[in-house]
Short mmCIF file of C-alpha atoms in Angstrom, two decimals:
data_model
loop_
_atom_site.label_atom_id
_atom_site.label_comp_id
_atom_site.label_asym_id
_atom_site.label_seq_id
_atom_site.Cartn_x
_atom_site.Cartn_y
_atom_site.Cartn_z
CA UNK A 1 -32.96 62.17 -51.47
CA UNK A 2 -32.17 64.60 -54.31
CA UNK A 3 -28.91 64.13 -55.78
CA UNK A 4 -29.15 66.79 -58.35
CA UNK A 5 -26.18 68.84 -58.95
CA UNK A 6 -26.08 72.73 -58.48
CA UNK A 7 -25.25 74.49 -61.36
CA UNK A 8 -21.77 76.08 -60.00
CA UNK A 9 -20.90 72.12 -59.60
CA UNK A 10 -21.75 70.99 -62.66
CA UNK A 11 -19.89 74.17 -64.29
CA UNK A 12 -16.72 73.19 -62.81
CA UNK A 13 -17.16 69.19 -63.68
CA UNK A 14 -17.27 70.78 -67.28
CA UNK A 15 -14.03 72.95 -67.53
CA UNK A 16 -11.90 70.34 -65.22
CA UNK A 17 -13.20 67.68 -68.23
CA UNK A 18 -12.16 70.10 -70.82
CA UNK A 19 -8.95 70.66 -69.19
CA UNK A 20 -8.48 67.31 -68.41
CA UNK A 21 -9.28 65.85 -72.22
CA UNK A 22 -7.16 68.49 -73.77
CA UNK A 23 -4.03 67.61 -71.58
CA UNK A 24 -4.05 64.32 -70.56
CA UNK A 25 -4.30 61.90 -73.47
CA UNK A 26 -3.57 58.73 -74.35
CA UNK A 27 0.35 59.91 -76.04
CA UNK A 28 0.81 61.46 -73.01
CA UNK A 29 -0.10 58.84 -70.42
CA UNK A 30 2.49 56.58 -72.79
CA UNK A 31 5.07 58.88 -72.44
CA UNK A 32 4.85 59.45 -69.05
CA UNK A 33 5.27 55.14 -68.59
CA UNK A 34 8.51 55.36 -69.87
CA UNK A 35 10.10 58.21 -67.46
CA UNK A 36 11.90 57.72 -64.25
CA UNK A 37 8.91 58.99 -61.73
CA UNK A 38 5.97 58.08 -63.83
CA UNK A 39 4.55 61.66 -63.01
CA UNK A 40 4.38 64.76 -64.70
CA UNK A 41 5.53 67.58 -62.35
CA UNK A 42 4.24 70.38 -64.33
CA UNK A 43 0.44 68.66 -64.60
CA UNK A 44 0.64 68.12 -61.26
CA UNK A 45 1.27 72.50 -61.01
CA UNK A 46 -2.01 72.73 -63.46
CA UNK A 47 -4.28 70.90 -61.27
CA UNK A 48 -3.02 72.66 -58.48
CA UNK A 49 -3.71 76.25 -60.43
CA UNK A 50 -6.92 75.28 -61.17
CA UNK A 51 -7.70 74.82 -57.76
CA UNK A 52 -8.28 70.63 -57.36
CA UNK A 53 -5.67 70.28 -54.98
CA UNK A 54 -7.02 72.59 -52.63
CA UNK A 55 -10.64 71.47 -52.64
CA UNK A 56 -10.41 69.78 -49.47
CA UNK A 57 -8.74 71.65 -48.05
CA UNK A 58 -10.12 73.77 -45.39
CA UNK A 59 -10.18 77.70 -45.84
CA UNK A 60 -7.98 78.82 -42.52
CA UNK A 61 -5.12 76.94 -44.46
CA UNK A 62 -5.53 77.90 -47.68
CA UNK A 63 -8.04 75.74 -49.98
CA UNK A 64 -11.17 76.31 -50.73
CA UNK A 65 -13.15 74.40 -48.16
CA UNK A 66 -15.24 71.93 -49.94
CA UNK A 67 -16.37 68.44 -49.61
CA UNK A 68 -16.97 65.17 -50.79
CA UNK A 69 -19.91 65.85 -52.65
CA UNK A 70 -18.08 68.57 -54.38
CA UNK A 71 -15.24 66.36 -55.53
CA UNK A 72 -16.94 63.02 -56.71
CA UNK A 73 -18.04 64.66 -60.21
CA UNK A 74 -14.23 65.42 -60.26
CA UNK A 75 -13.11 61.79 -59.73
CA UNK A 76 -15.33 60.84 -62.13
CA UNK A 77 -13.48 62.94 -64.83
CA UNK A 78 -9.90 62.05 -63.63
CA UNK A 79 -11.26 58.36 -64.26
CA UNK A 80 -11.97 59.52 -67.84
CA UNK A 81 -9.02 60.25 -68.92
CA UNK A 82 -7.34 56.94 -66.27
CA UNK A 83 -5.59 59.96 -64.76
CA UNK A 84 -1.61 58.76 -64.03
CA UNK A 85 -1.12 60.48 -60.99
CA UNK A 86 -2.97 59.85 -57.22
CA UNK A 87 -4.97 63.51 -57.49
CA UNK A 88 -8.27 61.92 -56.33
CA UNK A 89 -6.58 59.82 -52.82
CA UNK A 90 -4.81 63.37 -52.08
CA UNK A 91 -7.98 64.97 -52.07
CA UNK A 92 -10.45 62.56 -50.73
CA UNK A 93 -8.61 60.38 -48.36
CA UNK A 94 -4.87 62.81 -47.06
CA UNK A 95 -6.46 65.84 -47.00
CA UNK A 96 -9.11 65.13 -45.28
CA UNK A 97 -7.49 62.76 -42.63
CA UNK A 98 -4.53 65.70 -42.58
CA UNK A 99 -7.12 67.93 -41.70
CA UNK A 100 -8.93 65.16 -38.74
CA UNK A 101 -5.61 65.55 -36.90
CA UNK A 102 -5.61 67.10 -33.45
CA UNK A 103 -2.06 68.23 -34.35
CA UNK A 104 -2.38 71.92 -35.46
CA UNK A 105 1.48 72.42 -36.20
CA UNK A 106 1.62 69.40 -38.80
CA UNK A 107 -1.77 70.33 -40.25
CA UNK A 108 -0.20 73.76 -40.50
CA UNK A 109 3.00 72.96 -42.17
CA UNK A 110 1.42 70.29 -44.70
CA UNK A 111 -1.83 71.78 -45.59
CA UNK A 112 -1.00 74.73 -47.52
CA UNK A 113 1.54 73.05 -49.86
CA UNK A 114 -0.76 70.89 -50.41
CA UNK A 115 -3.60 73.31 -51.31
CA UNK A 116 -0.69 75.53 -53.26
CA UNK A 117 0.50 71.91 -54.84
CA UNK A 118 4.31 72.70 -53.79
CA UNK A 119 4.24 69.07 -51.39
CA UNK A 120 2.91 66.07 -51.98
CA UNK A 121 1.55 63.22 -49.51
CA UNK A 122 0.60 59.71 -49.80
CA UNK A 123 -1.13 57.58 -46.89
CA UNK A 124 -0.66 54.17 -46.56
CA UNK A 125 -2.91 52.38 -44.44
CA UNK A 126 -2.95 48.30 -43.81
CA UNK A 127 -5.98 47.90 -45.89
CA UNK A 128 -4.23 48.37 -49.55
CA UNK A 129 -0.70 46.19 -49.01
CA UNK A 130 0.95 49.15 -51.18
CA UNK A 131 1.58 52.93 -51.34
CA UNK A 132 0.78 54.28 -54.53
CA UNK A 133 3.06 57.34 -55.62
CA UNK A 134 5.20 57.07 -52.44
CA UNK A 135 8.17 57.68 -54.70
CA UNK A 136 6.98 61.19 -55.44
CA UNK A 137 5.84 61.76 -51.40
CA UNK A 138 7.23 64.72 -49.55
CA UNK A 139 5.65 63.12 -46.64
CA UNK A 140 4.00 59.51 -45.70
CA UNK A 141 0.96 58.76 -43.32
CA UNK A 142 1.51 55.18 -42.14
CA UNK A 143 -0.29 52.63 -40.55
CA UNK A 144 0.82 50.39 -37.77
CA UNK A 145 -1.67 49.15 -36.05
CA UNK A 146 -3.73 51.33 -34.17
CA UNK A 147 -1.33 54.40 -34.67
CA UNK A 148 -0.71 56.91 -37.73
CA UNK A 149 2.36 58.18 -38.76
CA UNK A 150 4.14 61.23 -40.31
CA UNK A 151 7.27 58.99 -41.68
CA UNK A 152 10.56 61.01 -43.93
CA UNK A 153 10.22 58.99 -46.72
CA UNK A 154 13.91 59.72 -47.11
CA UNK A 155 14.25 57.44 -43.88
CA UNK A 156 11.90 54.65 -44.82
CA UNK A 157 12.82 51.68 -47.27
CA UNK A 158 10.95 51.97 -50.33
CA UNK A 159 10.80 48.97 -53.09
CA UNK A 160 8.87 49.53 -56.41
CA UNK A 161 6.11 47.24 -56.52
CA UNK A 162 4.95 46.57 -60.56
CA UNK A 163 1.35 46.91 -61.27
CA UNK A 164 -0.98 45.57 -64.49
CA UNK A 165 -1.84 49.30 -64.59
CA UNK A 166 1.50 50.99 -65.95
CA UNK A 167 0.16 54.25 -64.73
CA UNK A 168 0.24 53.41 -60.86
CA UNK A 169 3.23 53.26 -58.90
CA UNK A 170 3.22 51.45 -56.03
CA UNK A 171 5.51 50.69 -53.21
CA UNK A 172 6.18 49.23 -50.17
CA UNK A 173 7.16 51.07 -47.74
CA UNK A 174 9.28 50.56 -44.44
CA UNK A 175 9.71 52.35 -41.60
CA UNK A 176 10.90 52.56 -38.23
CA UNK A 177 8.52 54.01 -35.20
CA UNK A 178 11.44 55.26 -33.73
CA UNK A 179 12.56 57.49 -36.41
CA UNK A 180 9.07 58.62 -37.86
CA UNK A 181 6.19 61.24 -35.64
CA UNK A 182 3.52 59.69 -34.09
CA UNK A 183 0.13 61.54 -34.94
CA UNK A 184 -2.44 59.39 -33.66
CA UNK A 185 -3.37 56.46 -31.70
CA UNK A 186 -6.25 54.08 -30.15
CA UNK A 187 -9.80 54.27 -30.81
CA UNK A 188 -8.99 57.40 -32.82
CA UNK A 189 -6.69 56.22 -34.95
CA UNK A 190 -9.27 53.90 -35.51
CA UNK A 191 -11.97 55.86 -36.40
CA UNK A 192 -8.98 58.33 -38.74
CA UNK A 193 -8.08 54.78 -40.42
CA UNK A 194 -12.10 53.52 -41.10
CA UNK A 195 -12.64 57.37 -42.51
CA UNK A 196 -10.17 56.86 -44.77
CA UNK A 197 -10.98 53.26 -46.07
CA UNK A 198 -14.24 54.52 -46.72
CA UNK A 199 -13.08 57.79 -48.75
CA UNK A 200 -10.17 55.35 -50.50
CA UNK A 201 -12.86 53.18 -52.30
CA UNK A 202 -15.11 56.33 -52.90
CA UNK A 203 -12.24 57.46 -54.79
CA UNK A 204 -11.53 54.41 -56.79
CA UNK A 205 -15.78 54.03 -57.13
CA UNK A 206 -15.92 57.39 -58.35
CA UNK A 207 -12.85 56.41 -61.52
CA UNK A 208 -14.56 53.12 -62.23
CA UNK A 209 -17.46 55.33 -63.39
CA UNK A 210 -15.39 57.55 -65.75
CA UNK A 211 -13.60 54.33 -66.59
CA UNK A 212 -16.64 52.64 -67.60
CA UNK A 213 -17.69 55.83 -69.69
CA UNK A 214 -14.93 56.59 -71.27
CA UNK A 215 -14.33 52.70 -72.76
CA UNK A 216 -17.82 52.85 -73.81
CA UNK A 217 -17.08 55.63 -75.95
CA UNK A 218 -13.58 54.13 -77.49
CA UNK A 219 -16.42 51.02 -78.37
CA UNK A 220 -18.71 52.90 -79.75
CA UNK A 221 -16.08 55.12 -82.22
CA UNK A 222 -14.25 51.22 -83.00
CA UNK A 223 -17.57 49.73 -84.09
CA UNK A 224 -18.72 52.58 -85.69
CA UNK A 225 -15.65 52.33 -87.73
CA UNK A 226 -15.03 48.98 -88.57
CA UNK A 227 -16.57 47.48 -92.16
CA UNK A 228 -17.55 44.20 -91.76
CA UNK A 229 -20.28 41.77 -94.43
CA UNK A 230 -20.47 45.99 -95.71
CA UNK A 231 -21.59 47.22 -92.57
CA UNK A 232 -20.25 49.33 -89.12
CA UNK A 233 -20.23 46.27 -87.07
CA UNK A 234 -22.06 48.68 -84.67
CA UNK A 235 -24.71 48.38 -86.73
CA UNK A 236 -25.17 44.85 -85.28
CA UNK A 237 -27.11 43.56 -82.70
CA UNK A 238 -24.92 41.05 -81.58
CA UNK A 239 -22.55 44.35 -80.01
CA UNK A 240 -25.36 46.60 -80.00
CA UNK A 241 -26.42 44.22 -76.41
CA UNK A 242 -23.00 43.90 -75.23
CA UNK A 243 -22.28 47.88 -74.71
CA UNK A 244 -25.74 48.43 -73.88
CA UNK A 245 -25.28 46.45 -70.86
CA UNK A 246 -22.02 48.30 -69.86
CA UNK A 247 -24.87 51.32 -70.45
CA UNK A 248 -27.14 50.03 -67.93
CA UNK A 249 -24.90 48.75 -65.61
CA UNK A 250 -23.25 52.05 -65.47
CA UNK A 251 -26.27 54.47 -65.16
CA UNK A 252 -27.63 52.13 -62.24
CA UNK A 253 -24.50 52.98 -60.15
CA UNK A 254 -23.94 56.30 -60.60
CA UNK A 255 -26.57 57.01 -57.76
CA UNK A 256 -24.54 54.85 -55.26
CA UNK A 257 -21.73 56.60 -55.59
CA UNK A 258 -23.38 60.03 -55.47
CA UNK A 259 -25.11 59.06 -52.18
CA UNK A 260 -21.88 57.44 -51.02
CA UNK A 261 -20.46 60.84 -50.96
CA UNK A 262 -22.72 62.38 -49.39
CA UNK A 263 -23.18 59.39 -46.98
CA UNK A 264 -19.28 60.44 -45.96
CA UNK A 265 -19.58 64.30 -46.26
CA UNK A 266 -22.86 64.27 -43.59
CA UNK A 267 -20.84 60.80 -41.13
CA UNK A 268 -24.50 59.06 -41.89
CA UNK A 269 -24.61 56.27 -39.30
CA UNK A 270 -25.36 53.73 -43.24
CA UNK A 271 -22.06 54.90 -44.73
CA UNK A 272 -19.91 51.63 -44.56
CA UNK A 273 -23.21 50.15 -46.54
CA UNK A 274 -23.54 52.94 -48.95
CA UNK A 275 -20.03 53.11 -49.94
CA UNK A 276 -19.73 49.47 -50.09
CA UNK A 277 -22.59 49.44 -52.37
CA UNK A 278 -21.16 52.06 -54.48
CA UNK A 279 -17.81 50.96 -54.48
CA UNK A 280 -19.06 47.13 -55.76
CA UNK A 281 -21.45 48.44 -58.50
CA UNK A 282 -19.12 51.13 -59.96
CA UNK A 283 -16.21 48.25 -59.91
CA UNK A 284 -18.38 45.87 -61.56
CA UNK A 285 -19.99 48.22 -63.56
CA UNK A 286 -16.04 48.56 -65.17
CA UNK A 287 -15.25 45.42 -64.83
CA UNK A 288 -18.33 44.45 -67.44
CA UNK A 289 -17.05 47.46 -69.80
CA UNK A 290 -13.30 46.26 -69.98
CA UNK A 291 -14.27 42.73 -70.53
CA UNK A 292 -17.29 43.72 -73.49
CA UNK A 293 -15.57 46.34 -74.90
CA UNK A 294 -12.34 43.76 -75.34
CA UNK A 295 -14.73 41.74 -77.03
CA UNK A 296 -16.28 44.25 -79.93
CA UNK A 297 -13.09 44.99 -80.64
CA UNK A 298 -12.19 41.26 -81.36
CA UNK A 299 -8.72 40.35 -81.42
CA UNK A 300 -7.33 44.29 -81.29
CA UNK A 301 -8.48 44.55 -77.80
CA UNK A 302 -6.04 42.31 -76.77
CA UNK A 303 -3.10 44.47 -77.85
CA UNK A 304 -0.71 46.91 -76.13
CA UNK A 305 -1.23 49.36 -79.30
CA UNK A 306 -5.12 49.57 -78.57
CA UNK A 307 -5.71 52.79 -76.11
CA UNK A 308 -8.17 50.72 -74.29
CA UNK A 309 -5.94 48.58 -72.28
CA UNK A 310 -5.04 52.08 -70.33
CA UNK A 311 -8.63 51.99 -69.01
CA UNK A 312 -9.36 48.44 -68.88
CA UNK A 313 -6.15 47.61 -66.93
CA UNK A 314 -6.76 50.57 -64.20
CA UNK A 315 -10.32 49.60 -63.85
CA UNK A 316 -8.92 45.84 -62.91
CA UNK A 317 -6.62 47.42 -60.67
CA UNK A 318 -9.07 49.65 -58.81
CA UNK A 319 -11.46 46.97 -58.22
CA UNK A 320 -8.84 45.21 -55.87
CA UNK A 321 -7.98 48.76 -54.67
CA UNK A 322 -9.70 50.28 -51.02
CA UNK A 323 -11.42 46.85 -50.16
CA UNK A 324 -12.24 44.34 -53.14
CA UNK A 325 -15.55 42.99 -54.47
CA UNK A 326 -15.12 40.45 -51.51
CA UNK A 327 -14.63 43.18 -48.59
CA UNK A 328 -16.97 45.26 -49.64
CA UNK A 329 -19.94 42.48 -50.38
CA UNK A 330 -19.71 41.57 -47.01
CA UNK A 331 -20.07 44.53 -45.47
CA UNK A 332 -22.80 45.08 -47.42
CA UNK A 333 -24.52 41.89 -45.96
CA UNK A 334 -23.18 42.52 -42.70
CA UNK A 335 -25.57 45.27 -42.51
CA UNK A 336 -28.94 44.80 -44.90
CA UNK A 337 -29.59 40.95 -42.62
CA UNK A 338 -28.47 43.26 -39.14
CA UNK A 339 -31.92 42.98 -37.30
CA UNK A 340 -31.51 46.79 -36.99
CA UNK A 341 -31.37 47.72 -40.47
CA UNK A 342 -34.96 49.07 -42.92
CA UNK A 343 -34.15 48.25 -45.81
CA UNK A 344 -37.14 47.92 -48.74
CA UNK A 345 -38.13 50.65 -51.07
CA UNK A 346 -39.57 52.82 -48.04
CA UNK A 347 -36.54 53.08 -46.28
CA UNK A 348 -33.97 53.31 -49.46
CA UNK A 349 -35.03 56.07 -51.58
CA UNK A 350 -35.57 58.90 -49.36
#
C-alpha cells in the first residue's frame, strides 16, 4: 500500500499548519477558557475561508468533495495546536453522516451552510455520553437506539459537564422524540452510526498524532534551555531516551492512522480493525508523550502555567473519546483471532 501523499495534499497541510500555529496560540486558548462559550466565531470564520469546514461536503452542496485521506493530515495539525473547537468532528463525523442521509431536503438545508461556515452541527451518539459543542450548535444529530434524530437545541435540555481539558465543552443532551425530526431508523441508521463511530475514532487518532508531536517539540525546547550541572538537561541520556521513546511510538502510529483514513474512504471490509488499531496506537503514543514530557519538565510539568498541560490534558481526553483503549483493543483482538482473518507480513503490508 502506497501511503505517499500528493504534492497538493502536503502543500495544503503546510498552509494550514502556518495559519494554525500563528492564529491558535496558547495565549489565545487560555483567553477562550474565560469566555462564556469557550469558542471564537472569528476563528471559525477563518477556518471556513480556508475551505476547511467544507472539505468533505459534496460539491453539489457547495463543498470541496474531498474525503478522509485528504483531511487526515489537517486533523493532525489541529491536534498540534490543540484547536479549541470541534472542526475535526464536523468534517469527519457530522458532514459525512449528513451527506449519507436519504433526506435530500435536510441535506440541502444544512450542508451548504456548514460549508460556508454559517451553521454548526454537533453529533451525539451513544458511544459518547456527552456531546461536544452542543451549546453553539445550530442543529443536533442525536442517536436514540437504532434511530437518528435532528434536534433543535432550543427544544432540548443541555447541561454542561466539566472536562479535564478546559478547551472541550461537553454537554449532556436530553430531548423528546416527538419534538425532533426522525432522519433514519433501523438497519440503515445502525450502519450510519457504526461508520460515524469509526470516523470519530479516526478524528481522535489523527489529533493524537499532532498532540504527540507538539509535546515532543515543547519538551525538546524546554530541555535545551534548562541547565543543570552546567549543561542543558536535554544532553543527558536519561532525558534523551524518554523523548526518543515517544518519537518511536509516534512514527509507528502514523502509518496505521493513514491506513485507517484510507480504509474509511474506500469502505474496506477491515475498516473496524484498521480504525481501532490506529486509535489505540495513536492514543498510546500521546499518553506516553504526556507522561514523559511531564517527567522531563520536572516539577514544572504539573503546573497550570506551563503550556504543556494544554496538550497533555487533551491527549488524556481524546484517549477516552469515541471508544477507549478497551473498546478498540477488543475490536482488534476479535478481528485478528477470527478464523477468516488473514494476518502476517504477506497480508498486512500490501
